[in-house]
JSON list of C-alpha atoms in Angstrom, two decimals:
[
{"chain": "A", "resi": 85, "resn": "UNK", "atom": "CA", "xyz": [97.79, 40.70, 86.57]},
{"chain": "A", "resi": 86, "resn": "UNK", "atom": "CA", "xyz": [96.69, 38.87, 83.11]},
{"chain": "A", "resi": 87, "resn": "UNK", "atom": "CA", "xyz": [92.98, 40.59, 83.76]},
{"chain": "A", "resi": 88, "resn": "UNK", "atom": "CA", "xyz": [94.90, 43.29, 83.93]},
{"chain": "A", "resi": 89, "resn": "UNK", "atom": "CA", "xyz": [96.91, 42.69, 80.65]},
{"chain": "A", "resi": 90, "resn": "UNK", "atom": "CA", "xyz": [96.62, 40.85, 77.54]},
{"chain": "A", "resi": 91, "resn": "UNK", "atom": "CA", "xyz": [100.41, 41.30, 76.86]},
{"chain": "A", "resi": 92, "resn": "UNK", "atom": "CA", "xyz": [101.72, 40.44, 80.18]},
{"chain": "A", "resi": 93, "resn": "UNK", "atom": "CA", "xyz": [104.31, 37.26, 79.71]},
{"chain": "A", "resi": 94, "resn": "UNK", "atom": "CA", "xyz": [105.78, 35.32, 82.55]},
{"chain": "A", "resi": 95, "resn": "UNK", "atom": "CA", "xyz": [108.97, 36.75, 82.66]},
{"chain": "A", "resi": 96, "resn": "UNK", "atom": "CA", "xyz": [107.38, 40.54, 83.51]},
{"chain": "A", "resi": 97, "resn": "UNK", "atom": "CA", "xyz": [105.30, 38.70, 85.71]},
{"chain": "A", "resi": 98, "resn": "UNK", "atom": "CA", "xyz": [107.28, 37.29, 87.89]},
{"chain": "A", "resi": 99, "resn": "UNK", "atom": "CA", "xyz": [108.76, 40.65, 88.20]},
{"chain": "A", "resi": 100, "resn": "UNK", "atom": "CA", "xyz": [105.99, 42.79, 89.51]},
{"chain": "A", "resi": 101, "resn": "UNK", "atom": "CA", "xyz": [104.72, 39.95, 92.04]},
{"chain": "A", "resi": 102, "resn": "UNK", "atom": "CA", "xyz": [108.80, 40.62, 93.23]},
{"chain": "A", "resi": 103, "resn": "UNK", "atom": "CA", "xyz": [107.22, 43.51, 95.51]},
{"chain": "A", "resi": 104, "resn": "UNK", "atom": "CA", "xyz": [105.17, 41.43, 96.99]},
{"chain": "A", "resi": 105, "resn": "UNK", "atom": "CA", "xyz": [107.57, 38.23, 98.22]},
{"chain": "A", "resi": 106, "resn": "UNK", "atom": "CA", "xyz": [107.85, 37.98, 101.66]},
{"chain": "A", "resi": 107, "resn": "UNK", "atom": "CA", "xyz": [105.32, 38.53, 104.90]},
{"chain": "A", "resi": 108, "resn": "UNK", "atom": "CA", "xyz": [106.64, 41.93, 105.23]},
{"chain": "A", "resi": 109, "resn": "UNK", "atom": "CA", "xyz": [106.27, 43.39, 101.87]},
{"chain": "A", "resi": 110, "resn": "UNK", "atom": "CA", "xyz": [102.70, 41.87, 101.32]},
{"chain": "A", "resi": 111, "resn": "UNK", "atom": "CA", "xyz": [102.36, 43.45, 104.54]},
{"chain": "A", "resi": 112, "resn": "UNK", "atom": "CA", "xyz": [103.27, 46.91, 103.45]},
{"chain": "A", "resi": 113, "resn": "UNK", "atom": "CA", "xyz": [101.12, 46.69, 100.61]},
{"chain": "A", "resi": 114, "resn": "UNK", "atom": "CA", "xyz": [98.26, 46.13, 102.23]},
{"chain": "A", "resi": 115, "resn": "UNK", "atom": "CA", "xyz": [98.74, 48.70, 105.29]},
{"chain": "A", "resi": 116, "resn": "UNK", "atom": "CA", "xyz": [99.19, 51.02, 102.30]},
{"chain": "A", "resi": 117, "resn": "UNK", "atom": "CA", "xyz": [96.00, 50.33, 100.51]},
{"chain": "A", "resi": 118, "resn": "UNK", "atom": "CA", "xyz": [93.97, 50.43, 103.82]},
{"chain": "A", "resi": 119, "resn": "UNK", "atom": "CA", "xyz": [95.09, 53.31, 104.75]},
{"chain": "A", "resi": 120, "resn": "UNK", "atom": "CA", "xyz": [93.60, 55.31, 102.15]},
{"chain": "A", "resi": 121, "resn": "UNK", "atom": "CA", "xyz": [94.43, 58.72, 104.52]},
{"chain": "A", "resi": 122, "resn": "UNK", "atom": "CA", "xyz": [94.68, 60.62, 101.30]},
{"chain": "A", "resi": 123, "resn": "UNK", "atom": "CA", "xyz": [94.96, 63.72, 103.89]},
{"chain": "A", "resi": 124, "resn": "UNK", "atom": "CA", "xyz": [98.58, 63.28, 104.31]},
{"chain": "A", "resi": 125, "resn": "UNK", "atom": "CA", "xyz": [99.15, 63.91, 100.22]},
{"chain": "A", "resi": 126, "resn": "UNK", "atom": "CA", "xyz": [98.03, 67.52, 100.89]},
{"chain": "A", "resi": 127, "resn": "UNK", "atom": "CA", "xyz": [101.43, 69.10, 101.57]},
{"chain": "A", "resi": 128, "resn": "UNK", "atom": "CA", "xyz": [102.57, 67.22, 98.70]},
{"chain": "A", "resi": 129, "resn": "UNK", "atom": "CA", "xyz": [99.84, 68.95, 95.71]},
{"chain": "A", "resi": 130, "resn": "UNK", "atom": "CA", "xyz": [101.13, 70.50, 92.93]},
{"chain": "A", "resi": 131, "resn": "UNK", "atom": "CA", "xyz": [104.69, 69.36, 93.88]},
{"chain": "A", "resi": 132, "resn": "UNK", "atom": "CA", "xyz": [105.47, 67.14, 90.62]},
{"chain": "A", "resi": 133, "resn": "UNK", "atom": "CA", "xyz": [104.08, 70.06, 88.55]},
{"chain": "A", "resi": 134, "resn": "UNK", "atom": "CA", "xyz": [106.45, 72.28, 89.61]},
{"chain": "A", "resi": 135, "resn": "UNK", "atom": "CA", "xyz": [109.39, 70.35, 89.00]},
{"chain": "A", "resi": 136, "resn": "UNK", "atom": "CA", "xyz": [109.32, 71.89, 85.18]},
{"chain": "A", "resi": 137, "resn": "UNK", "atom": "CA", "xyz": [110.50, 68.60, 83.30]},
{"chain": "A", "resi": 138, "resn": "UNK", "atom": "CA", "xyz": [109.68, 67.51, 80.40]},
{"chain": "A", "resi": 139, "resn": "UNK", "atom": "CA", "xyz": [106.25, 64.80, 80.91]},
{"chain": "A", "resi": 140, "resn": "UNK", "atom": "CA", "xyz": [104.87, 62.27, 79.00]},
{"chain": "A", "resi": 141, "resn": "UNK", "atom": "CA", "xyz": [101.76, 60.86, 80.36]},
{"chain": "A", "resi": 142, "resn": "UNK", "atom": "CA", "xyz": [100.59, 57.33, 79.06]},
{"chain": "A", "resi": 143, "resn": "UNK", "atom": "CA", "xyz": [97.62, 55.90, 80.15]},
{"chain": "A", "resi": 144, "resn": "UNK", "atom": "CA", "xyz": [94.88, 53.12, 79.16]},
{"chain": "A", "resi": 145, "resn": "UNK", "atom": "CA", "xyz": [91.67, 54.34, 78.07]},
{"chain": "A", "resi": 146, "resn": "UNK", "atom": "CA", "xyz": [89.65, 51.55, 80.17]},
{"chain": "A", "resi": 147, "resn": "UNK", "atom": "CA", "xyz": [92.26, 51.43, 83.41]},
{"chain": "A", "resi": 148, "resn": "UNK", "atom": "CA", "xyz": [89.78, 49.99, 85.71]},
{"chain": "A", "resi": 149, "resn": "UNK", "atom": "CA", "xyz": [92.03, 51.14, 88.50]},
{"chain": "A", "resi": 150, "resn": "UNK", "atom": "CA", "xyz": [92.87, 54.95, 87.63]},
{"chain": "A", "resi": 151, "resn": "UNK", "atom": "CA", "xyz": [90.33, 55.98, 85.44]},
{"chain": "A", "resi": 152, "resn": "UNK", "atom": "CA", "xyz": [91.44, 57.60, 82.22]},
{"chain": "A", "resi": 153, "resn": "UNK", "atom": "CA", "xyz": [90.12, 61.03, 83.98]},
{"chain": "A", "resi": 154, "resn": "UNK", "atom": "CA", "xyz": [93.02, 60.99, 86.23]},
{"chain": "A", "resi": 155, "resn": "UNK", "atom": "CA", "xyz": [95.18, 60.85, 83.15]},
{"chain": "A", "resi": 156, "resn": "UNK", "atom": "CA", "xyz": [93.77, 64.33, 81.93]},
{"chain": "A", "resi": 157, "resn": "UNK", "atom": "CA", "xyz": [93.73, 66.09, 85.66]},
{"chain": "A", "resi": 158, "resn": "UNK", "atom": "CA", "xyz": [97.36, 65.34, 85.56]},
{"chain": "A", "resi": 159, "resn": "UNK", "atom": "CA", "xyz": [97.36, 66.59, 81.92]},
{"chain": "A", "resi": 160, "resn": "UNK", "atom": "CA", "xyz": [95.88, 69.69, 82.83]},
{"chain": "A", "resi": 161, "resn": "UNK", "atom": "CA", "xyz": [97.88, 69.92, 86.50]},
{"chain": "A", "resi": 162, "resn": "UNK", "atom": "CA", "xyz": [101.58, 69.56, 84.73]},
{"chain": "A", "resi": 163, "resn": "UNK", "atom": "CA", "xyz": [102.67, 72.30, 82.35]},
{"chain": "A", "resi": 164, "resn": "UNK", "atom": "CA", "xyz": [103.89, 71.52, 79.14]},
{"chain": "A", "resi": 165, "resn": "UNK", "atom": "CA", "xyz": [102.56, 67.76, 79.54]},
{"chain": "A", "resi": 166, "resn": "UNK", "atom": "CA", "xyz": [101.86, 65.78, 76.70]},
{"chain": "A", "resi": 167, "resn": "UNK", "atom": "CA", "xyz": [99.01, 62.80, 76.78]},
{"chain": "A", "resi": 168, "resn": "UNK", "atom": "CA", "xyz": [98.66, 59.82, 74.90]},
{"chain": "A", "resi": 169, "resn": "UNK", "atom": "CA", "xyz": [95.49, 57.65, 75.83]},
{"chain": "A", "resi": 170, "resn": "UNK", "atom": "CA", "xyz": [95.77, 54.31, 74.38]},
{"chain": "A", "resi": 171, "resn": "UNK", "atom": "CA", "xyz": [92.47, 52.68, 73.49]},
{"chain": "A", "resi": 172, "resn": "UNK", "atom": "CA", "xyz": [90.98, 49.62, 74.25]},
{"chain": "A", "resi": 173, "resn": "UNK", "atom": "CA", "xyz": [93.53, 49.09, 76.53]},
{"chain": "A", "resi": 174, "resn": "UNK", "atom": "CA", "xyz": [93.75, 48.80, 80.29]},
{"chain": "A", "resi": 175, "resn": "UNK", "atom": "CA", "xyz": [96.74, 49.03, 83.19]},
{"chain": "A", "resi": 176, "resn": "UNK", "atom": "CA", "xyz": [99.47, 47.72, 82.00]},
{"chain": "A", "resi": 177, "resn": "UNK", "atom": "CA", "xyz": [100.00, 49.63, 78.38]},
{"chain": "A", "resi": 178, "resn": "UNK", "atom": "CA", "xyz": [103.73, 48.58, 78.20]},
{"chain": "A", "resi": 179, "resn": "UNK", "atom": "CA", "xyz": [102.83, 45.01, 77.96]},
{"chain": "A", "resi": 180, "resn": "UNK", "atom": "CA", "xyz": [99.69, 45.30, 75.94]},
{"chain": "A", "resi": 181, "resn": "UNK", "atom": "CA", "xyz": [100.90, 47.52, 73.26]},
{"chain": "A", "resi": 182, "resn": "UNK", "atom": "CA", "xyz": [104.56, 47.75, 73.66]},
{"chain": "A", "resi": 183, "resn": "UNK", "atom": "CA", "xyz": [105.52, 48.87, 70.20]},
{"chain": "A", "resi": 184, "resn": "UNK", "atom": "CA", "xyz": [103.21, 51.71, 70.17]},
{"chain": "A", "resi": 185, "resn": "UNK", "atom": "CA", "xyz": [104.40, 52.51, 73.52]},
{"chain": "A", "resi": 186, "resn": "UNK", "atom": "CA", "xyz": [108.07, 52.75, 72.79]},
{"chain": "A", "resi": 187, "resn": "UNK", "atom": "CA", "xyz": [106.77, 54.68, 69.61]},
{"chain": "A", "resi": 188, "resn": "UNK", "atom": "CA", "xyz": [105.18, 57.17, 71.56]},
{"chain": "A", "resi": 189, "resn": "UNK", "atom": "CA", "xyz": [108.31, 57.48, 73.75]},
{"chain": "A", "resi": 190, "resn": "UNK", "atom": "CA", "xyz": [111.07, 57.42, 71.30]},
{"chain": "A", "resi": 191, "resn": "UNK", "atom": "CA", "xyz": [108.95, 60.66, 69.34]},
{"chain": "A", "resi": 192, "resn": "UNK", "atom": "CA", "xyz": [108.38, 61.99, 72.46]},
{"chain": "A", "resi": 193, "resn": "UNK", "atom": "CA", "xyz": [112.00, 62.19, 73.39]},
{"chain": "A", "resi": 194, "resn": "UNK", "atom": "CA", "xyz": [113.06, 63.38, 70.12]},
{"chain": "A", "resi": 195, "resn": "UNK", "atom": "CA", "xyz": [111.23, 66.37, 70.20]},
{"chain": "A", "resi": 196, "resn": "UNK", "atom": "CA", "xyz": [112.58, 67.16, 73.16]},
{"chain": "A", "resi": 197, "resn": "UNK", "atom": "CA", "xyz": [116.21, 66.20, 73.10]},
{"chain": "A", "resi": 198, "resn": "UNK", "atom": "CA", "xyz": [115.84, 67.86, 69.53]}
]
């Protein structure tokens, strides 16, 4: 989690590695990551799109785990959507830049709470 994060403290740590205490939700986890049967997702495309909310999309310009592409196909996929790519900045953009983060929010609900 720290390579993932510059910002990440212990506190937030031990709170994501939560989901993963105990045999049986490491377990889960992993069954989900091997499983990879992206097949099953089908029925499933387009489906947050056409809920019609209002979306904010943040997302690190050098995630090494969802590349910062994914971040504009769901840009492009979610009407109305608004993107804000943080740079130099990985995963975890809460933690690394959380000031700019809640920034970003706080406008973001503004405008549309008016």
């Amino acid at each position: 989690m720290r390579a993932g994060s510059s910002g990440i403290g212990e506190d937030a740590l031990e709170q994501y590695w939560k989901g993963f205490d105990g045999d049986t939700r490491r377990r889960g986890h992993l069954e989900l990551y091997r499983s990879g049967d992206f097949d099953k997702l089908v029925p499933y495309e387009g489906r947050v799109a056409a809920l019609g909310v209002p979306t904010l999309i943040l997302w690190g310009e050098d995630d090494r785990f969802a590349g910062v592409r994914m971040a504009h196909r769901f840009h492009e996929e979610v009407p109305g959507s608004e993107l804000t790519v943080f740079a130099d900045n990985r995963a975890l953009r809460l933690e690394d830049q959380p000031q700019r983060a809640a920034a970003v929010l706080v406008e973001f609900l503004q405008r549309r709470l008016g």
